[in-house]
Short mmCIF file of C-alpha atoms and ligand atoms in Angstrom, two decimals:
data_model
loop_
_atom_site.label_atom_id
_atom_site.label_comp_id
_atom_site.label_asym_id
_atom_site.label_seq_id
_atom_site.Cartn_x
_atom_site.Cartn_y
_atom_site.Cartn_z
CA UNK A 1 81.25 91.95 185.38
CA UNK A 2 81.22 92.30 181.82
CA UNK A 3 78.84 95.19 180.02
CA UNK A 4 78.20 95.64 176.85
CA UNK A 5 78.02 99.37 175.26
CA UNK A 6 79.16 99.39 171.48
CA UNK A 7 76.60 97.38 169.64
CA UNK A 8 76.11 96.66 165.61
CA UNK A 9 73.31 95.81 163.80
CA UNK A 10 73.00 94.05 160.73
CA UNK A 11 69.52 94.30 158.86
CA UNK A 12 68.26 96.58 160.81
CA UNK A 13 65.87 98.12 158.25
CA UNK A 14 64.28 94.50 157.94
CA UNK A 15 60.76 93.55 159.48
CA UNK A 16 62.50 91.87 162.77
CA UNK A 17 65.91 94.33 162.33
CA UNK A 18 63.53 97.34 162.63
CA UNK A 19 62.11 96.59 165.84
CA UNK A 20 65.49 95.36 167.57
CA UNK A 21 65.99 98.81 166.11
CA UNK A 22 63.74 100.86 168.32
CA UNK A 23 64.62 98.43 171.23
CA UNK A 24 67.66 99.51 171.48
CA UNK A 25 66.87 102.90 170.84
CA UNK A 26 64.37 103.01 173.77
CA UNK A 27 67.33 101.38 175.59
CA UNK A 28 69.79 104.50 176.30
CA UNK A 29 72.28 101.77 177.35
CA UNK A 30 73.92 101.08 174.34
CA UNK A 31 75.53 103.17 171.66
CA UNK A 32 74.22 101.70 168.36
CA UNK A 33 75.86 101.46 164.91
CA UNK A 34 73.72 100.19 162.04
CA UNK A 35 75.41 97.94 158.88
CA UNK A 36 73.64 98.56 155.89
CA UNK A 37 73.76 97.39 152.29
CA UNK A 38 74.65 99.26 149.28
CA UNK A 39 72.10 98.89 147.65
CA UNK A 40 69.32 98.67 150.05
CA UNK A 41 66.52 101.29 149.54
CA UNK A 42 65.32 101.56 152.70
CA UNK A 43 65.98 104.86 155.04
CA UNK A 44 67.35 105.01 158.38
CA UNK A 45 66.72 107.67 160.73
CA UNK A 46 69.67 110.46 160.06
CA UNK A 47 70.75 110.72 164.03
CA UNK A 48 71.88 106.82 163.73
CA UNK A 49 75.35 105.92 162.73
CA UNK A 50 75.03 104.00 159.53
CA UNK A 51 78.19 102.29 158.40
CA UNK A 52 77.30 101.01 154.73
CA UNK A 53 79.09 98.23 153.18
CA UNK A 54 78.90 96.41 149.82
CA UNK A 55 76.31 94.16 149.12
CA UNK A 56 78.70 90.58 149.19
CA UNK A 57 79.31 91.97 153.18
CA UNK A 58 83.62 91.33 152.34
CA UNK A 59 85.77 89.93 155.25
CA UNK A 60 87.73 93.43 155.22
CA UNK A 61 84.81 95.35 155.05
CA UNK A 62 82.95 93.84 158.33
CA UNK A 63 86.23 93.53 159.70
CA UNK A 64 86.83 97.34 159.47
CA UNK A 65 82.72 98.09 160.38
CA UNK A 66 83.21 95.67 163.45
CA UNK A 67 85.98 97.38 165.10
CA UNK A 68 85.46 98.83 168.58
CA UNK A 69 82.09 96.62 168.80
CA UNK A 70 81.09 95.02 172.31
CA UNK A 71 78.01 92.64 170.49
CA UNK A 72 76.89 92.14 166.92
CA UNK A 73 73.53 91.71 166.68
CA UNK A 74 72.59 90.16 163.17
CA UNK A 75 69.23 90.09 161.79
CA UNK A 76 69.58 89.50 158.10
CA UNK A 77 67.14 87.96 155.67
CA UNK A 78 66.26 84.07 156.16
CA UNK A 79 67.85 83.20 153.10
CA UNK A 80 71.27 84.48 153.34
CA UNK A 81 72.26 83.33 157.10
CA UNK A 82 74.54 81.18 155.61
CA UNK A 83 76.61 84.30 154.90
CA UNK A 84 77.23 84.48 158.32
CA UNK A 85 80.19 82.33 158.74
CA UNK A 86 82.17 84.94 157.57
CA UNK A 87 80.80 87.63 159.85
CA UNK A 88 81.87 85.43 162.59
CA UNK A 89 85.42 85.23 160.89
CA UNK A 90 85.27 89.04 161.27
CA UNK A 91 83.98 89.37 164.26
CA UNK A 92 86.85 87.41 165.94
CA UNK A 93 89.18 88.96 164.04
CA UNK A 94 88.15 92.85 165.51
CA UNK A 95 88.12 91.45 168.61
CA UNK A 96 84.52 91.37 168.96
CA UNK A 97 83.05 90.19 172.48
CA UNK A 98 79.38 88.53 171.64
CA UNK A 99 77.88 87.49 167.99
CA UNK A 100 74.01 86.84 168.30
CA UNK A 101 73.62 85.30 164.71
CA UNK A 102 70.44 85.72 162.69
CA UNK A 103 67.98 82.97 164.05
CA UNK A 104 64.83 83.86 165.77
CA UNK A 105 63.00 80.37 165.79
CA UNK A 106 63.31 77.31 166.49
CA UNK A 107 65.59 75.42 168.22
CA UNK A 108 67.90 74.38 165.14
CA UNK A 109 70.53 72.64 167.07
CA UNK A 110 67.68 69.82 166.33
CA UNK A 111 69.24 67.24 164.01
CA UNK A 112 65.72 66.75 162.77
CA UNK A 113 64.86 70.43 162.03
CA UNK A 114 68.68 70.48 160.13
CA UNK A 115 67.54 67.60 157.93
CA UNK A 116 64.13 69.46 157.16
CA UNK A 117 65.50 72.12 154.73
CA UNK A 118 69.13 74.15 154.24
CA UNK A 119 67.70 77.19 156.04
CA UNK A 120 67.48 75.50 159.68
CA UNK A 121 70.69 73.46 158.32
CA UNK A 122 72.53 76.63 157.89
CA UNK A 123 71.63 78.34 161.04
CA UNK A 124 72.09 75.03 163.07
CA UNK A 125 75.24 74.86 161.18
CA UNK A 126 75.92 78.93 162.13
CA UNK A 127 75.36 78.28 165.78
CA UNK A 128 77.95 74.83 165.85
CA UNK A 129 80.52 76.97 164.13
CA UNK A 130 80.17 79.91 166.77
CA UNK A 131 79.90 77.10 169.70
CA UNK A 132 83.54 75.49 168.56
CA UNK A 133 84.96 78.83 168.18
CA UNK A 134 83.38 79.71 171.88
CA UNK A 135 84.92 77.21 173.29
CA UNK A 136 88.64 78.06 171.59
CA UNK A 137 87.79 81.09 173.95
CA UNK A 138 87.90 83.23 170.46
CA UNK A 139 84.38 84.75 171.03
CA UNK A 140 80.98 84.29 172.96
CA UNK A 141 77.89 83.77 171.30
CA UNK A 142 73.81 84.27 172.16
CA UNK A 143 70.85 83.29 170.12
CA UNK A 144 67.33 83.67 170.05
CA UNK A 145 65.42 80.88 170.03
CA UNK A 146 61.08 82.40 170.04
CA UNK A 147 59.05 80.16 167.79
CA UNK A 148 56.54 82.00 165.43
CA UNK A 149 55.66 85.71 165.57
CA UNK A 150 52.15 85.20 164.80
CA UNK A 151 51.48 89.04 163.43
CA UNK A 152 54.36 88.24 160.67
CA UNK A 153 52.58 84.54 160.48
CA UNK A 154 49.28 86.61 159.63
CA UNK A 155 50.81 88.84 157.12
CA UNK A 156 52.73 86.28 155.40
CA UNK A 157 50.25 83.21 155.15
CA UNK A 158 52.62 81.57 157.34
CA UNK A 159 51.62 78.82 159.88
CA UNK A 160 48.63 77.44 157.48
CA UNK A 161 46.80 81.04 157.54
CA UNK A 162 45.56 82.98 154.58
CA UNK A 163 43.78 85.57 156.31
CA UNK A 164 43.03 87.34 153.07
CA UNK A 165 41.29 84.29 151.79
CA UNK A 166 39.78 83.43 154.61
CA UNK A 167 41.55 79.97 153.96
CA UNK A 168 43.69 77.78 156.80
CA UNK A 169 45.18 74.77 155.97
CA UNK A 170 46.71 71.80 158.33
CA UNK A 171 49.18 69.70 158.41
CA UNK A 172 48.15 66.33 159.84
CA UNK A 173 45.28 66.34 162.35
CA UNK A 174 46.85 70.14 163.51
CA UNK A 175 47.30 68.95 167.23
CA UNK A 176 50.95 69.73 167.33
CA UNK A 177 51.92 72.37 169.84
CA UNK A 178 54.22 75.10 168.94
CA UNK A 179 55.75 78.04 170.28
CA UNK A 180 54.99 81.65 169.26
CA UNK A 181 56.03 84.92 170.82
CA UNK A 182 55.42 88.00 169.69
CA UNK A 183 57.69 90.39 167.49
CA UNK A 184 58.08 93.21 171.16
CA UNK A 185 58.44 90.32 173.85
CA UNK A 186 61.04 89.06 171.07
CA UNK A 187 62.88 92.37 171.01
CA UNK A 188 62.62 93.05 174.28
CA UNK A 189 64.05 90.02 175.73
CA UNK A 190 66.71 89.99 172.96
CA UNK A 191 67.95 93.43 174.75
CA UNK A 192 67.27 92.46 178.46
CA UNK A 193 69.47 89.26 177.77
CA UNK A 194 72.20 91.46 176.39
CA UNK A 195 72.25 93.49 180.04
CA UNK A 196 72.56 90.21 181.91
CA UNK A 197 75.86 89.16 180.20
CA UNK A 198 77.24 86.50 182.15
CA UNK A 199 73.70 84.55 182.89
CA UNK A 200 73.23 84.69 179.21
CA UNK A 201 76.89 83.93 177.45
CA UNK A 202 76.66 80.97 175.29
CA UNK A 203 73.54 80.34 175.38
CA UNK A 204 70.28 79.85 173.48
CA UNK A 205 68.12 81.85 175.16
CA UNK A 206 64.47 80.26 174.90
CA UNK A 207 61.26 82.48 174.93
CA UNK A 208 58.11 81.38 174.64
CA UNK A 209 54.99 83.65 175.51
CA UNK A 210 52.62 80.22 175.01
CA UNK A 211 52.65 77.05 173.03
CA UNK A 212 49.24 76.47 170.98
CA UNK A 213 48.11 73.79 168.45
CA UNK A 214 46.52 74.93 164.66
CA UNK A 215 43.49 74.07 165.74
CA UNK A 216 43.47 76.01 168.44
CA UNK A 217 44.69 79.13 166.27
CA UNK A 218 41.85 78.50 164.26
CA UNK A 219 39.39 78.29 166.90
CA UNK A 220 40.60 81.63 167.80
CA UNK A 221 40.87 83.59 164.63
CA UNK A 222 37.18 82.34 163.87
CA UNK A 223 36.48 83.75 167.00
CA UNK A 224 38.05 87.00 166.89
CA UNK A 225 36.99 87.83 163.03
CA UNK A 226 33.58 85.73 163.42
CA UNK A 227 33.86 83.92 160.40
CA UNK A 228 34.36 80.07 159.28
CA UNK A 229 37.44 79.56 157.06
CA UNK A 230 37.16 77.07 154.65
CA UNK A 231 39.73 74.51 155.71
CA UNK A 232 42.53 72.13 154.03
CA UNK A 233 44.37 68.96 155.17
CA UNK A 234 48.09 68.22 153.97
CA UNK A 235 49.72 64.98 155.26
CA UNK A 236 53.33 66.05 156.60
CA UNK A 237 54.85 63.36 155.22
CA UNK A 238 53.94 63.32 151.25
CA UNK A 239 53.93 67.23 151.33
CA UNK A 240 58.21 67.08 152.97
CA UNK A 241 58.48 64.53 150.06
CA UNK A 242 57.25 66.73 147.39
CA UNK A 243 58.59 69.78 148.93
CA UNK A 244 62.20 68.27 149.62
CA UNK A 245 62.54 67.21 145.76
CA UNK A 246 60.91 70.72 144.61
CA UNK A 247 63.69 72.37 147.02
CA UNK A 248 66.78 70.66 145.53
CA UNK A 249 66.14 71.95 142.23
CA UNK A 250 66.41 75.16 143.92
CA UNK A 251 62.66 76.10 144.09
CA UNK A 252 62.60 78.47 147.28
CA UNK A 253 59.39 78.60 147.62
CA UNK A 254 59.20 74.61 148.62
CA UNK A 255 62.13 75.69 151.06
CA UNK A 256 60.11 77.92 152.84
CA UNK A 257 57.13 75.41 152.81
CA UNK A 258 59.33 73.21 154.54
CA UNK A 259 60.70 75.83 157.19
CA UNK A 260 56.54 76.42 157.35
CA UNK A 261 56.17 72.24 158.13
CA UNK A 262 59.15 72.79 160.51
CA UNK A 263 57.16 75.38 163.20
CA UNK A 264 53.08 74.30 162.86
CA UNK A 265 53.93 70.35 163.67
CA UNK A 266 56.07 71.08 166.71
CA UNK A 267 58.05 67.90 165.93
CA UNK A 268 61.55 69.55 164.63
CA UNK A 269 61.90 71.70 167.81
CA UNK A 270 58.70 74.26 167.69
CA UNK A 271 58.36 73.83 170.59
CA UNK A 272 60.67 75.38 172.71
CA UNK A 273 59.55 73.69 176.01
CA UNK A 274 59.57 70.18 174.47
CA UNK A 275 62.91 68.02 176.00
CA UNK A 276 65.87 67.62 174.28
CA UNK A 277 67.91 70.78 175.80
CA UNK A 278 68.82 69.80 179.09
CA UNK A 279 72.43 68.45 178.38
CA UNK A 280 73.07 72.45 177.70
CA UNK A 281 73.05 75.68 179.42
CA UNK A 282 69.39 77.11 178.21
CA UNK A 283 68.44 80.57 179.33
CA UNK A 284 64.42 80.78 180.14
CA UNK A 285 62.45 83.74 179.84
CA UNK A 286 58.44 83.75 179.09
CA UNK A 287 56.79 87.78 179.56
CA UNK A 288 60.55 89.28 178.80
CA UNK A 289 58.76 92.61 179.44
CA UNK A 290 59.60 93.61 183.28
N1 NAP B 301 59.96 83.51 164.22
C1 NAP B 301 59.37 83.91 163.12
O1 NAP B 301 58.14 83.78 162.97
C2 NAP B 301 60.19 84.56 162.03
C3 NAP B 301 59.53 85.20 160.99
C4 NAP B 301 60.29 85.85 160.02
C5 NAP B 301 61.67 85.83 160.08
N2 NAP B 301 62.29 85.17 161.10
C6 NAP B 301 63.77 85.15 161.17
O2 NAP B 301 64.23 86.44 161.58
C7 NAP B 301 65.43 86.79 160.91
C8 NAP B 301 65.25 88.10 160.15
O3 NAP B 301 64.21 87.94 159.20
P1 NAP B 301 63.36 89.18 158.61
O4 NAP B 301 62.16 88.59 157.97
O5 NAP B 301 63.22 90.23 159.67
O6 NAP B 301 64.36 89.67 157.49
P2 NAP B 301 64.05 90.63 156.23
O7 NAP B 301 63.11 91.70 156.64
O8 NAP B 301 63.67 89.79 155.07
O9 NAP B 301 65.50 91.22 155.91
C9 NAP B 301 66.28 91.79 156.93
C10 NAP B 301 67.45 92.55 156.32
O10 NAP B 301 68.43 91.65 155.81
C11 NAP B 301 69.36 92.45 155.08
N3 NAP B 301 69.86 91.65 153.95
C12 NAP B 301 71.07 91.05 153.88
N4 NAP B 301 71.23 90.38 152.75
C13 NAP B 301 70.09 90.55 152.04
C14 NAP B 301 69.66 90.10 150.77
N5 NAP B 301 70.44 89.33 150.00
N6 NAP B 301 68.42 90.46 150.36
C15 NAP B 301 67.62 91.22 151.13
N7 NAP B 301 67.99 91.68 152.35
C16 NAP B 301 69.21 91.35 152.81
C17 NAP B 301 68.60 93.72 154.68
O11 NAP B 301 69.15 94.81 155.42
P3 NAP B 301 69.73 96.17 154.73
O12 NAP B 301 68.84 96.44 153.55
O13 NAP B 301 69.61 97.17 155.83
O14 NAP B 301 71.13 95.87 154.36
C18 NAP B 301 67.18 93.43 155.14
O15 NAP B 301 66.44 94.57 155.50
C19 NAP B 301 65.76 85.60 159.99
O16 NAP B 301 66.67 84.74 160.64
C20 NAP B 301 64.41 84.93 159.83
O17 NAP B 301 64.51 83.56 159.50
C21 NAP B 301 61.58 84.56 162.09
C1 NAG B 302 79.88 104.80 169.81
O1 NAG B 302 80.15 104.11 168.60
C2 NAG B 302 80.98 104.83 167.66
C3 NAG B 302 81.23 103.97 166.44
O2 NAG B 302 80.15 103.31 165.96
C4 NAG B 302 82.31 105.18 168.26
O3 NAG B 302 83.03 105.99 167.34
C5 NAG B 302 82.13 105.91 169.58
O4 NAG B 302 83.38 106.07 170.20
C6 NAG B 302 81.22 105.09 170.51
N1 NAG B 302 80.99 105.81 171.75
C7 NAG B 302 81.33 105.32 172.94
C8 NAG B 302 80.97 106.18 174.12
O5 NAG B 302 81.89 104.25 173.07
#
């Protein structure tokens, strides 16, 4: 059976790259090599090998960094995933064995969540190229599908909360269940699937710790902080509208309002339980911790 020892990582000084990070350092399994930018700031441990490369990531570049790589595990910035088609050029052509692309939410192999906005377009679109390649036999693929890290949510007035403000707005009547896991169960099943090559080769691997509703995140921050938040309605389908047409003249802030819309309704494959998989192999894991 196959095993996997030489991995990359791409973005690994990033808020999700970071943890994966110490994953795999708790892990002494693998033998890790980390991509960087030029002209990223941050600092990596000195013990780690760092290969840096310039900031446009060029096909000869990767091509040279991905030598000798089992897996490349890519967790690059939400608005430049559609860079990856050429990392999966590269992979292939250093005979790379597994690419897990940059994806970490929700199921974007739903047409729906595709037509939403061009950042679940471009990782659906990611994911279809790696599939047809896959089945060419050319390389083997793995992503992570996990729904909304709720900490990151909190810090980032994602998923209608503005803890700060003490604000937290809806979309609709906020009874639409979605998926979260959190940012270590993510990690840790991200490197538990990796050890379990064959049940988990071209795949989406699906965690989900639980599924809630808005309100009942609301319910329990109120409960935890013991406070009333003042509270806002948007209707889903006037706020896509206006965030759709703000988006095409490249406003990304409207682009990540509609990746927002995309998780808290459930509707565009949030909810990682919800049908629509079962013509495909699916991987399940809920508590990826052992
Ligand atoms: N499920 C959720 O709730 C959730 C929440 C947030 C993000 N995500 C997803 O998780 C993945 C990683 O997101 P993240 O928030 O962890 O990423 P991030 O912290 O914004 O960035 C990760 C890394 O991307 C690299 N990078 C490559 N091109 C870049 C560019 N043009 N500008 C800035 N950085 C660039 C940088 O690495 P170097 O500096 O080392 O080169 C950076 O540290 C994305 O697919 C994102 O959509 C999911
Ligand atoms: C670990 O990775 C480095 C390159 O990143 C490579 O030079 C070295 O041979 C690898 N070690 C093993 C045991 O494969």
């Amino acid at each position: 059976m196959a095993k996997f020892t030489n991995v990359l990582l791409i973005g690994a000084t990033g808020f999700i790259g970071s943890a994966v990070l110490e994953a795999f350092e708790r892990d002494s399994g693998f033998n890790l090599t980390l991509l960087q930018r030029a002209s990223s700031k941050s600092r990596l441990p000195s013990h780690l090998k760092v290969i840096t490369i310039a900031d446009s990531y060029p096909m000869e570049e990767l091509t040279a960094a991905f030598k000798g790589q089992d897996v490349v595990v890519n967790c690059m910035t939400t608005l430049s995933v559609g860079d990856q088609f050429r990392m999966v050029d590269a992979a292939i052509a250093a005979g790379v064995q597994r690419y897990v692309p940059s994806e970490y939410g929700l199921n974007n192999m739903n047409p729906a969540a595709q037509s939403l906005n061009s950042v679940f377009e471009e990782k659906g679109k990611v994911q279809a190229y790696l599939r047809a390649k896959a089945e060419q036999g050319q390389i083997e693929w793995m992503s992570i599908t996990c729904g909304i890290w709720l900490k990151w949510g909190a810090a980032h007035d994602f998923a209608g909360m503005h803890v700060q403000e003490q604000r937290f707005v809806f979309w609709d009547d906020g009874t639409g269940y979605f998926s979260c896991t959190t940012e270590e169960n993510t990690v840790a099943g991200l490197v538990q699937a990796l050890k379990i090559p064959e049940e988990t080769k071209n795949t989406n691997v699906f965690l989900s710790d639980f599924a809630i509703t808005q309100k009942q995140l609301l319910d329990a921050i109120e409960r935890v902080q013991g406070v009333k938040y003042k509270t806002e309605t948007v209707s889903s389908e006037n706020f896509i509208e206006e965030k759709r047409a703000a988006a095409s003249q490249g406003d990304v802030l409207a682009t990540i309002a509609l990746v927002e819309t995309g998780f808290v309704t459930g509707k565009y494959g949030g909810h990682v339980g919800e049908g629509g998989h079962r013509h495909e192999q699916t991987a399940w894991a809920s508590r990826a911790h052992a």
